[in-house]
Short mmCIF file of N, CA and C in Angstrom, two decimals:
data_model
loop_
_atom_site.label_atom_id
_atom_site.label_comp_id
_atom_site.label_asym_id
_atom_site.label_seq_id
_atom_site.Cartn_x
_atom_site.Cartn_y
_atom_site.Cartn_z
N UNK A 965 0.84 -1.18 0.00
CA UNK A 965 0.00 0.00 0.00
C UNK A 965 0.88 1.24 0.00
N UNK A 966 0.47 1.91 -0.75
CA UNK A 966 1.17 3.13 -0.65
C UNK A 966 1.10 4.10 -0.27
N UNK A 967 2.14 5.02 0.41
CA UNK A 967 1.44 6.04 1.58
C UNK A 967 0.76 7.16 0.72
N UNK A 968 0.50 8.23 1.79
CA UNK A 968 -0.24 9.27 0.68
C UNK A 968 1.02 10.40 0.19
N UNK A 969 0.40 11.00 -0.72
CA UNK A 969 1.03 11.81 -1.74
C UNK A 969 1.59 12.80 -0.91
N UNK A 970 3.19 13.46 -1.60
CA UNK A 970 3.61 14.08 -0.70
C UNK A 970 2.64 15.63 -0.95
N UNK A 971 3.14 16.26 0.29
CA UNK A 971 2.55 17.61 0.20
C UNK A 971 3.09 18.30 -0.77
N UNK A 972 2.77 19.56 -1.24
CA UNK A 972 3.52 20.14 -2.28
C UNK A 972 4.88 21.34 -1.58
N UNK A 973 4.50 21.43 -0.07
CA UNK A 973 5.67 21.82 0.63
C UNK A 973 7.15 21.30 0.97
N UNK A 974 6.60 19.57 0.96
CA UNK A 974 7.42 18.73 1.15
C UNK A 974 8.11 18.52 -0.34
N UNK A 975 7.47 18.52 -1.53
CA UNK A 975 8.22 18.45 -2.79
C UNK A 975 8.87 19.65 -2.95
N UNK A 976 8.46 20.39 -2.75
CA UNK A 976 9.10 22.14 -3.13
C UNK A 976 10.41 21.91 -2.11
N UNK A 977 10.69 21.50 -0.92
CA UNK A 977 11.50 21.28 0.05
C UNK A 977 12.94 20.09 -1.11
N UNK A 978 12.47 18.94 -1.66
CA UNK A 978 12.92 18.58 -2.39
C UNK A 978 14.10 18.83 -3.07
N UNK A 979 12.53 19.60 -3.86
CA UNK A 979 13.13 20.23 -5.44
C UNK A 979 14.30 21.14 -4.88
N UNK A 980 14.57 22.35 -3.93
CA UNK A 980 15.06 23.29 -3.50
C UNK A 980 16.72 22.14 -3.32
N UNK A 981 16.11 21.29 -2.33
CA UNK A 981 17.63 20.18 -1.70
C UNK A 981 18.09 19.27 -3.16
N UNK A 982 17.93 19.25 -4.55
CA UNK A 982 18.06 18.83 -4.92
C UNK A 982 18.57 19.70 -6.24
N UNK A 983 18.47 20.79 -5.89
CA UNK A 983 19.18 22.19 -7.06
C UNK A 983 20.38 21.97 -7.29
N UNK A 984 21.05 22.01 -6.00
CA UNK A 984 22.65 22.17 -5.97
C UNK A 984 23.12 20.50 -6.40
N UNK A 985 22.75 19.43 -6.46
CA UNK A 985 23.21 18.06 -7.27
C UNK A 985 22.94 18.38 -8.46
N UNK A 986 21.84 18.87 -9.01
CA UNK A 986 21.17 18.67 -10.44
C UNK A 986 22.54 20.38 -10.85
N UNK A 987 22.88 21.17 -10.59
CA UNK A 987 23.92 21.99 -11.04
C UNK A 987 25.15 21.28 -11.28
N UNK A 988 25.42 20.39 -10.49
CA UNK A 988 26.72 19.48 -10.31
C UNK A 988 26.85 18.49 -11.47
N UNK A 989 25.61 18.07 -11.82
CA UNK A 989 25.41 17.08 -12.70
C UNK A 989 25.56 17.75 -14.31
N UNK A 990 25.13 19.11 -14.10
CA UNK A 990 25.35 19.73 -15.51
C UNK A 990 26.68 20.38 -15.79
N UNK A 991 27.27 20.36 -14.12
CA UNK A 991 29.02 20.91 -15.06
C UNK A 991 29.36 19.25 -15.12
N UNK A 992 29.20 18.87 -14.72
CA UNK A 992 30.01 17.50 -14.80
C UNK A 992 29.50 16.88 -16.37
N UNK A 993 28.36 16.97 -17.20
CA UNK A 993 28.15 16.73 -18.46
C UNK A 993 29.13 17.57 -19.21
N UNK A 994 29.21 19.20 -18.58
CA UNK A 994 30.03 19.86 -19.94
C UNK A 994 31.43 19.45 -19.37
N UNK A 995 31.97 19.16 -18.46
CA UNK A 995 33.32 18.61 -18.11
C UNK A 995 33.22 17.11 -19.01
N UNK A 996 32.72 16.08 -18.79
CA UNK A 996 32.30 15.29 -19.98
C UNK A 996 32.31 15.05 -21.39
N UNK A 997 32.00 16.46 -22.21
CA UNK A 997 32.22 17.16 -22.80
C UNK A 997 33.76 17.43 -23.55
N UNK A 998 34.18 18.17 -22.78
CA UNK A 998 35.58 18.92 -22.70
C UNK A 998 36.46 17.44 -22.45
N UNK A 999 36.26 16.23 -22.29
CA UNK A 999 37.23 15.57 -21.96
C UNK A 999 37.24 14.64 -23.09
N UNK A 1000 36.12 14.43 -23.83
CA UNK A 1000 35.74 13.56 -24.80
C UNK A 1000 36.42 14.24 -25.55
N UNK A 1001 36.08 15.32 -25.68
CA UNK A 1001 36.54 16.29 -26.86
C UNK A 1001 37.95 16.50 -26.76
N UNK A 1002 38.74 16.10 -25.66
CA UNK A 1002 40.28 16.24 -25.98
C UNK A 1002 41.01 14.73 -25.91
N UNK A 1003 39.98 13.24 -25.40
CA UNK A 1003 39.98 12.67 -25.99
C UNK A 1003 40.18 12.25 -27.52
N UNK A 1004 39.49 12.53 -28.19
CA UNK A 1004 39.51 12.52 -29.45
C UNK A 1004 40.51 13.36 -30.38
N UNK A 1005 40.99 14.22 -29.90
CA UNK A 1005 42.12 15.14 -30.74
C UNK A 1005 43.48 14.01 -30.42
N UNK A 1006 43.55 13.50 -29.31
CA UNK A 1006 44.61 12.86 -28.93
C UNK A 1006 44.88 11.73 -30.05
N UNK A 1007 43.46 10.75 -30.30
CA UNK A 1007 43.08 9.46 -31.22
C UNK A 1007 43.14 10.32 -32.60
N UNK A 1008 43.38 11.24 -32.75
CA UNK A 1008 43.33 11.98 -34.59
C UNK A 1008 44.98 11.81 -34.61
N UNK A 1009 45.37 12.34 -33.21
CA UNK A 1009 46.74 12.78 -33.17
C UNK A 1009 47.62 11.78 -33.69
N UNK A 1010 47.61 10.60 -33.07
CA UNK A 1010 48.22 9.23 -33.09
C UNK A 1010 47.64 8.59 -34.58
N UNK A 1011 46.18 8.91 -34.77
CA UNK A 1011 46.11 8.30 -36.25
C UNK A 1011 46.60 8.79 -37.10
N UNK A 1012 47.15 10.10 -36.86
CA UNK A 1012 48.04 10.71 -38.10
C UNK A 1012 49.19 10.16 -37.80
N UNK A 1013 49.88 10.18 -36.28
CA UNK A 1013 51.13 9.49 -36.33
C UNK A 1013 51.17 8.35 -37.00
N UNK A 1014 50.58 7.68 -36.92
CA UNK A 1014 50.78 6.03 -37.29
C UNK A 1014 50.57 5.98 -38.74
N UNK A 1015 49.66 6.91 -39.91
CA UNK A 1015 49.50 6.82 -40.60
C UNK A 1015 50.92 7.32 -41.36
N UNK A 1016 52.46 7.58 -40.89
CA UNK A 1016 53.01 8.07 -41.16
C UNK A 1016 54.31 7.17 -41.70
N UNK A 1017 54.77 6.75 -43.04
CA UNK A 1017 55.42 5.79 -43.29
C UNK A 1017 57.03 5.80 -42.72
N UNK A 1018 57.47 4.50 -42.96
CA UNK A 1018 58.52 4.59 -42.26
C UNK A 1018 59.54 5.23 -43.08
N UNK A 1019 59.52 4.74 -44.36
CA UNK A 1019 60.83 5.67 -45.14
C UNK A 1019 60.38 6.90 -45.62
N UNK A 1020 59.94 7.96 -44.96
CA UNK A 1020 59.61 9.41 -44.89
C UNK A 1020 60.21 9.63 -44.04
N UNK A 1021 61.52 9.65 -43.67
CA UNK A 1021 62.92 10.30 -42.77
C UNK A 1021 62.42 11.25 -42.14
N UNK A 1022 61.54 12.03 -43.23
CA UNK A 1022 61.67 14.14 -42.56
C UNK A 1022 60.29 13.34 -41.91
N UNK A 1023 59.85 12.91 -41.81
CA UNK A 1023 58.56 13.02 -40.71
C UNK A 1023 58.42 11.69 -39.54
N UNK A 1024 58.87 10.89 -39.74
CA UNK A 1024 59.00 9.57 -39.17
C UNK A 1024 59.56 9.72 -37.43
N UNK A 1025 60.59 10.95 -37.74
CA UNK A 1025 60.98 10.95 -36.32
C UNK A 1025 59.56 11.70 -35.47
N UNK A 1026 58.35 12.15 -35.98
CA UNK A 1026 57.36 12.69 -35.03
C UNK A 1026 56.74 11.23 -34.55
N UNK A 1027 56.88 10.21 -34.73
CA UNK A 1027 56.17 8.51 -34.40
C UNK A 1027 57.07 8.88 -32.91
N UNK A 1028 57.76 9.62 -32.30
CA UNK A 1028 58.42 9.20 -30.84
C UNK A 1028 57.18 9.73 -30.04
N UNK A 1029 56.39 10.47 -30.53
CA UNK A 1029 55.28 11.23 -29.38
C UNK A 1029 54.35 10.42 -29.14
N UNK A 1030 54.30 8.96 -30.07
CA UNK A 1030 53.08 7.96 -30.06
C UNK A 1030 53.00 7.35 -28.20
N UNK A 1031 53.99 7.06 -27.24
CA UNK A 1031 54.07 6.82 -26.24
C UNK A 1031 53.14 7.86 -25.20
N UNK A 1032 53.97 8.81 -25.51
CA UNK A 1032 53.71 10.23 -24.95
C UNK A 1032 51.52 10.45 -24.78
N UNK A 1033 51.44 10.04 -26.01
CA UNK A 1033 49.56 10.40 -26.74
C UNK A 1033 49.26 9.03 -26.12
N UNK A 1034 49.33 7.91 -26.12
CA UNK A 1034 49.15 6.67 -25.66
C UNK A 1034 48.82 6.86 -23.66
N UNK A 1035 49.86 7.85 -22.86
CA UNK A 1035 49.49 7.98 -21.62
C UNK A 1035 48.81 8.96 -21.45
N UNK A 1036 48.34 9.69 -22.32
CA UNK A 1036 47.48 11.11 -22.28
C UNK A 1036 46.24 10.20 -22.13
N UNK A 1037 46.10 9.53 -23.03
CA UNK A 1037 44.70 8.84 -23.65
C UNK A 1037 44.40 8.11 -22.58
N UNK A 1038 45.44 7.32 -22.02
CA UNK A 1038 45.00 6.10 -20.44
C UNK A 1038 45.19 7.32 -19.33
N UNK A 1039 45.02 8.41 -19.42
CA UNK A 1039 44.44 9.25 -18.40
C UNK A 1039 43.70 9.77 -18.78
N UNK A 1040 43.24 10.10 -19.99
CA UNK A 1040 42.02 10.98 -20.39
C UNK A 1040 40.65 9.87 -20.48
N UNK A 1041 40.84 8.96 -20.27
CA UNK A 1041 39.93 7.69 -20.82
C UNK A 1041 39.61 7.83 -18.95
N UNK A 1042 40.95 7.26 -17.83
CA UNK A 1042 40.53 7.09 -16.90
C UNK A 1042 39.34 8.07 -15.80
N UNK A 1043 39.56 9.70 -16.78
CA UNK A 1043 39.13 11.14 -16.30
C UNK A 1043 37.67 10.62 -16.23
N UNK A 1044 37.18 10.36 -17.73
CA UNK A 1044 36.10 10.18 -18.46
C UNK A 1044 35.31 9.03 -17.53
N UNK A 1045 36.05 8.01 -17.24
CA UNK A 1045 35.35 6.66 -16.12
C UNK A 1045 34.67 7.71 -14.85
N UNK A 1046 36.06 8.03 -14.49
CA UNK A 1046 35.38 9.22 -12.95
C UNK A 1046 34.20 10.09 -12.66
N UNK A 1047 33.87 10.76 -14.09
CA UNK A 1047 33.38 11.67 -14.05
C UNK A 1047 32.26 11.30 -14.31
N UNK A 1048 32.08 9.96 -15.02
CA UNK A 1048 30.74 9.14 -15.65
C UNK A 1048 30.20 9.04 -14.11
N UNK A 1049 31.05 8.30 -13.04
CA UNK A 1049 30.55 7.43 -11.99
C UNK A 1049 30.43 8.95 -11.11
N UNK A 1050 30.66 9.87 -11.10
CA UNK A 1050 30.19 11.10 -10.20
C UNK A 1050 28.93 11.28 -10.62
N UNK A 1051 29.08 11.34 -12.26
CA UNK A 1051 27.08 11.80 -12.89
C UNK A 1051 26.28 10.69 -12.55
N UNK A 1052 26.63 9.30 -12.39
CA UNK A 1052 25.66 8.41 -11.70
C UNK A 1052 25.37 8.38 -10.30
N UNK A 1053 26.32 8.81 -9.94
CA UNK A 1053 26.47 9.10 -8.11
C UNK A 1053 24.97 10.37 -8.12
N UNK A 1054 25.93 11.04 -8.84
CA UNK A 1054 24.58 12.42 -8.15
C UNK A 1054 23.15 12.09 -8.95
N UNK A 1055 23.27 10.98 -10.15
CA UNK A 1055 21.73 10.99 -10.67
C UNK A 1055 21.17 10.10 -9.59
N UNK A 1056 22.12 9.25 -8.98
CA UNK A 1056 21.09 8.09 -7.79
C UNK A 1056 20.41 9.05 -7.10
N UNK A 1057 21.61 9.89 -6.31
CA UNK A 1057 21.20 10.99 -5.35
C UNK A 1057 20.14 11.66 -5.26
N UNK A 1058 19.71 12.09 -6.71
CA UNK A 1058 18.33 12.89 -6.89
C UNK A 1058 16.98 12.00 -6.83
N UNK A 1059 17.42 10.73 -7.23
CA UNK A 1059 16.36 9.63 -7.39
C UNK A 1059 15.94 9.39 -5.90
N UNK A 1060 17.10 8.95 -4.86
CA UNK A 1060 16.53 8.98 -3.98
C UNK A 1060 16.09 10.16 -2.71
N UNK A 1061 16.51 11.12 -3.37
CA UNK A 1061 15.73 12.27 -2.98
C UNK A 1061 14.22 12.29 -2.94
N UNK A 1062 13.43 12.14 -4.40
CA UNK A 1062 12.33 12.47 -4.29
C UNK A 1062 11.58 10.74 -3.76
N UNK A 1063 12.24 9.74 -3.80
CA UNK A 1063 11.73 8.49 -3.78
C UNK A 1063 11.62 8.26 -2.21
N UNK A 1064 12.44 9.22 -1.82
CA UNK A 1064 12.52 9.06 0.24
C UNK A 1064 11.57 9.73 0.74
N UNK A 1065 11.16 11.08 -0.35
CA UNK A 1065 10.22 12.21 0.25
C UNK A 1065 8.99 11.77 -0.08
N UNK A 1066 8.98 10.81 -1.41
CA UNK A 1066 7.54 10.10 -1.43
C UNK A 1066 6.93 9.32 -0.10
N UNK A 1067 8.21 8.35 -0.06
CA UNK A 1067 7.69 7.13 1.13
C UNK A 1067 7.89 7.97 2.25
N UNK A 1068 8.14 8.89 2.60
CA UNK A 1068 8.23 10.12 3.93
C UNK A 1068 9.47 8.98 4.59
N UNK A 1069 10.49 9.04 4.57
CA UNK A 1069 12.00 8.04 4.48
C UNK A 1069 12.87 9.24 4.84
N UNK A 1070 13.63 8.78 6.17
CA UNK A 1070 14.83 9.79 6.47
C UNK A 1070 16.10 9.60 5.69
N UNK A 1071 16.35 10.62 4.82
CA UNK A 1071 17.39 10.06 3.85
C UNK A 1071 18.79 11.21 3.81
N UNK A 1072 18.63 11.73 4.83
CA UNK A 1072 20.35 12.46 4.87
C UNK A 1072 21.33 11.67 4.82
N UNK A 1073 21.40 10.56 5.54
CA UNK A 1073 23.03 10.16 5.51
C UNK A 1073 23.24 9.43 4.32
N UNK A 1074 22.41 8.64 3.61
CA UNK A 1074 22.68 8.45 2.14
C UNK A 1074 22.83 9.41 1.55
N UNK A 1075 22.18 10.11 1.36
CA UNK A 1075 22.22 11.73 0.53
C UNK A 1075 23.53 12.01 0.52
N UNK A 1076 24.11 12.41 1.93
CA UNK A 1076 25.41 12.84 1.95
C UNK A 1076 26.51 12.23 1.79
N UNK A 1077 26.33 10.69 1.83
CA UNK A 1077 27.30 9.69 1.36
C UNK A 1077 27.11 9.99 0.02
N UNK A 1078 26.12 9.75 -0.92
CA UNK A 1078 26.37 10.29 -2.43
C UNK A 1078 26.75 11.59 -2.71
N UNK A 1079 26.77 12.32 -2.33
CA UNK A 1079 26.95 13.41 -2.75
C UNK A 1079 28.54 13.07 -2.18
N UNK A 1080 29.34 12.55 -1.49
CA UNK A 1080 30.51 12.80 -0.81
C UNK A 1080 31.42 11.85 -2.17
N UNK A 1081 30.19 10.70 -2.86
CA UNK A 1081 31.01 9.55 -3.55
C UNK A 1081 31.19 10.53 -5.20
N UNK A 1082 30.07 11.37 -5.23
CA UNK A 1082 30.42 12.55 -6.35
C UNK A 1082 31.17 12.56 -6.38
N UNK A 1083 31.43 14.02 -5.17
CA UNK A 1083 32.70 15.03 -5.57
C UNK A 1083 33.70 14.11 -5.59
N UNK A 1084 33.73 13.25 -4.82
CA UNK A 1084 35.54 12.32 -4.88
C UNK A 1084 35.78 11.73 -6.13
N UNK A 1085 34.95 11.09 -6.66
CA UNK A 1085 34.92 10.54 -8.35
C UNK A 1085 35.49 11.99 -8.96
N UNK A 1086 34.49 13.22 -8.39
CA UNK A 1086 34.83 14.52 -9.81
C UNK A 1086 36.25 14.64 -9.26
N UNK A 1087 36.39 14.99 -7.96
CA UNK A 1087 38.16 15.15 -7.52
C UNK A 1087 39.27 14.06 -8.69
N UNK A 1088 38.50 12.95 -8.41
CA UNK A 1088 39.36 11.96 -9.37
C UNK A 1088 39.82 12.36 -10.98
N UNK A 1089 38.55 12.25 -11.25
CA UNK A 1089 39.15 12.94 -12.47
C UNK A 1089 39.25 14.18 -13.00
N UNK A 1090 39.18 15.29 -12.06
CA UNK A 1090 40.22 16.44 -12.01
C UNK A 1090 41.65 16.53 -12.01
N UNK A 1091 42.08 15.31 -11.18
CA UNK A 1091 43.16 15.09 -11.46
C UNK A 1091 43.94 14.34 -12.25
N UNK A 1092 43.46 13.26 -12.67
CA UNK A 1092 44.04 13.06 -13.78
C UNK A 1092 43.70 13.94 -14.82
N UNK A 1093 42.97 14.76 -15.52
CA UNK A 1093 42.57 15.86 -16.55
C UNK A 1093 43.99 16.90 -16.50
N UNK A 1094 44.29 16.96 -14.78
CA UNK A 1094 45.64 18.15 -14.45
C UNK A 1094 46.87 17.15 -15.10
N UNK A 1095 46.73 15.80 -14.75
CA UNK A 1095 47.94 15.54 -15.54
C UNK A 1095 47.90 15.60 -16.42
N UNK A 1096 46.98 14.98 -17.25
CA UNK A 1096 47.39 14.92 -18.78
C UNK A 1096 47.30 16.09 -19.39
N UNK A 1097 47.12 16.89 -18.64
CA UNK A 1097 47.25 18.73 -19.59
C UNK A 1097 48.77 18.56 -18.87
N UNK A 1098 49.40 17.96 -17.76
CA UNK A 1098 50.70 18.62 -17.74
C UNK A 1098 51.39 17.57 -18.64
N UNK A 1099 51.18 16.58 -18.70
CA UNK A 1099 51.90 15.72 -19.91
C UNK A 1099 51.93 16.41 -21.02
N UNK A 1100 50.81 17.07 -21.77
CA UNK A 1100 50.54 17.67 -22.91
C UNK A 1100 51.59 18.71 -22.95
N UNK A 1101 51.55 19.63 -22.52
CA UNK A 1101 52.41 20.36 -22.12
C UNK A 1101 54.21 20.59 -21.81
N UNK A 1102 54.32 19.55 -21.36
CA UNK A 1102 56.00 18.67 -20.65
C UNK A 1102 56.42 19.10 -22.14
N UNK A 1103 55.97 18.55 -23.08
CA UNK A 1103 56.85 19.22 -24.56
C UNK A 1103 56.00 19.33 -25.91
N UNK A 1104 56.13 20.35 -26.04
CA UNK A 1104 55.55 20.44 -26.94
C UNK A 1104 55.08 19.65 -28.38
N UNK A 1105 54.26 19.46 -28.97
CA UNK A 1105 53.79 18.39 -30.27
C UNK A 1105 54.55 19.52 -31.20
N UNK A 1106 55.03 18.01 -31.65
CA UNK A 1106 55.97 18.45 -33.52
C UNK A 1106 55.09 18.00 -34.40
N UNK A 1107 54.62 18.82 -34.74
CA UNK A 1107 53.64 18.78 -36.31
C UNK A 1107 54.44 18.82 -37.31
N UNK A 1108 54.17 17.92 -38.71
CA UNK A 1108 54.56 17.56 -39.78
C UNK A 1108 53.96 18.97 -40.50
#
């Protein structure tokens, strides 16, 4: 049986406790975003390297950066895992937000355990994102 419907004070109460996750969840899509997207310059990068023959002397020596794009990518890939499992963290979070306020369910300390398993996922891959911009960086790309 199901209890009765929440009040519309108690949803408005909610909606209000549930602003600041649902903001979190939309930088974390355009961070998402921004990581895919430098993802992929990395995989153009290396497919041009590789597409690059071996007896072409004047260009062959740019194939040494293939290592270099190879650990960008196993940190930019690992960023991308983190940041996925923060946007599932905070989408549970909201779910059981309104699903606790339905069944009238005391739900802070889950709440705040998800919200705590967020930010540490987004911390996560903040930091790897800082490395591989400092890898990127460490020396500069030789373009053909």
């Amino acid at each position: 049986m199901l209890p009765d419907t929440p009040t519309v004070s108690q949803l408005s109460h909610v909606i209000s406790q549930a602003a600041a996750p649902a903001f979190l969840l939309g930088a974390l899509a355009a961070f998402i975003a921004v990581l895919i997207s430098r993802l992929n310059r990395i995989i153009d990068r290396a497919i041009f390297l590789n597409g690059i023959p071996d007896e072409d002397t004047v260009r062959s020596r740019l194939k040494a950066d293939l290592p270099r794009l190879v650990q960008r990518a196993v940190m930019m890939n690992r960023a991308i895992f983190w940041a996925v499992i923060g946007s599932i963290s905070i989408s549970i979070l909201i779910i059981v937000a309104f699903v606790t306020a339905f069944f009238d369910v005391q739900h802070e300390r889950g709440v705040a355990i998800l919200f705590i398993v967020s930010l540490g996922a987004f911390t996560v891959s903040l930091v790897d994102f800082a490395r591989e911009v400092r890898i990127a960086l460490s020396e500069y790309d030789h373009y053909g």
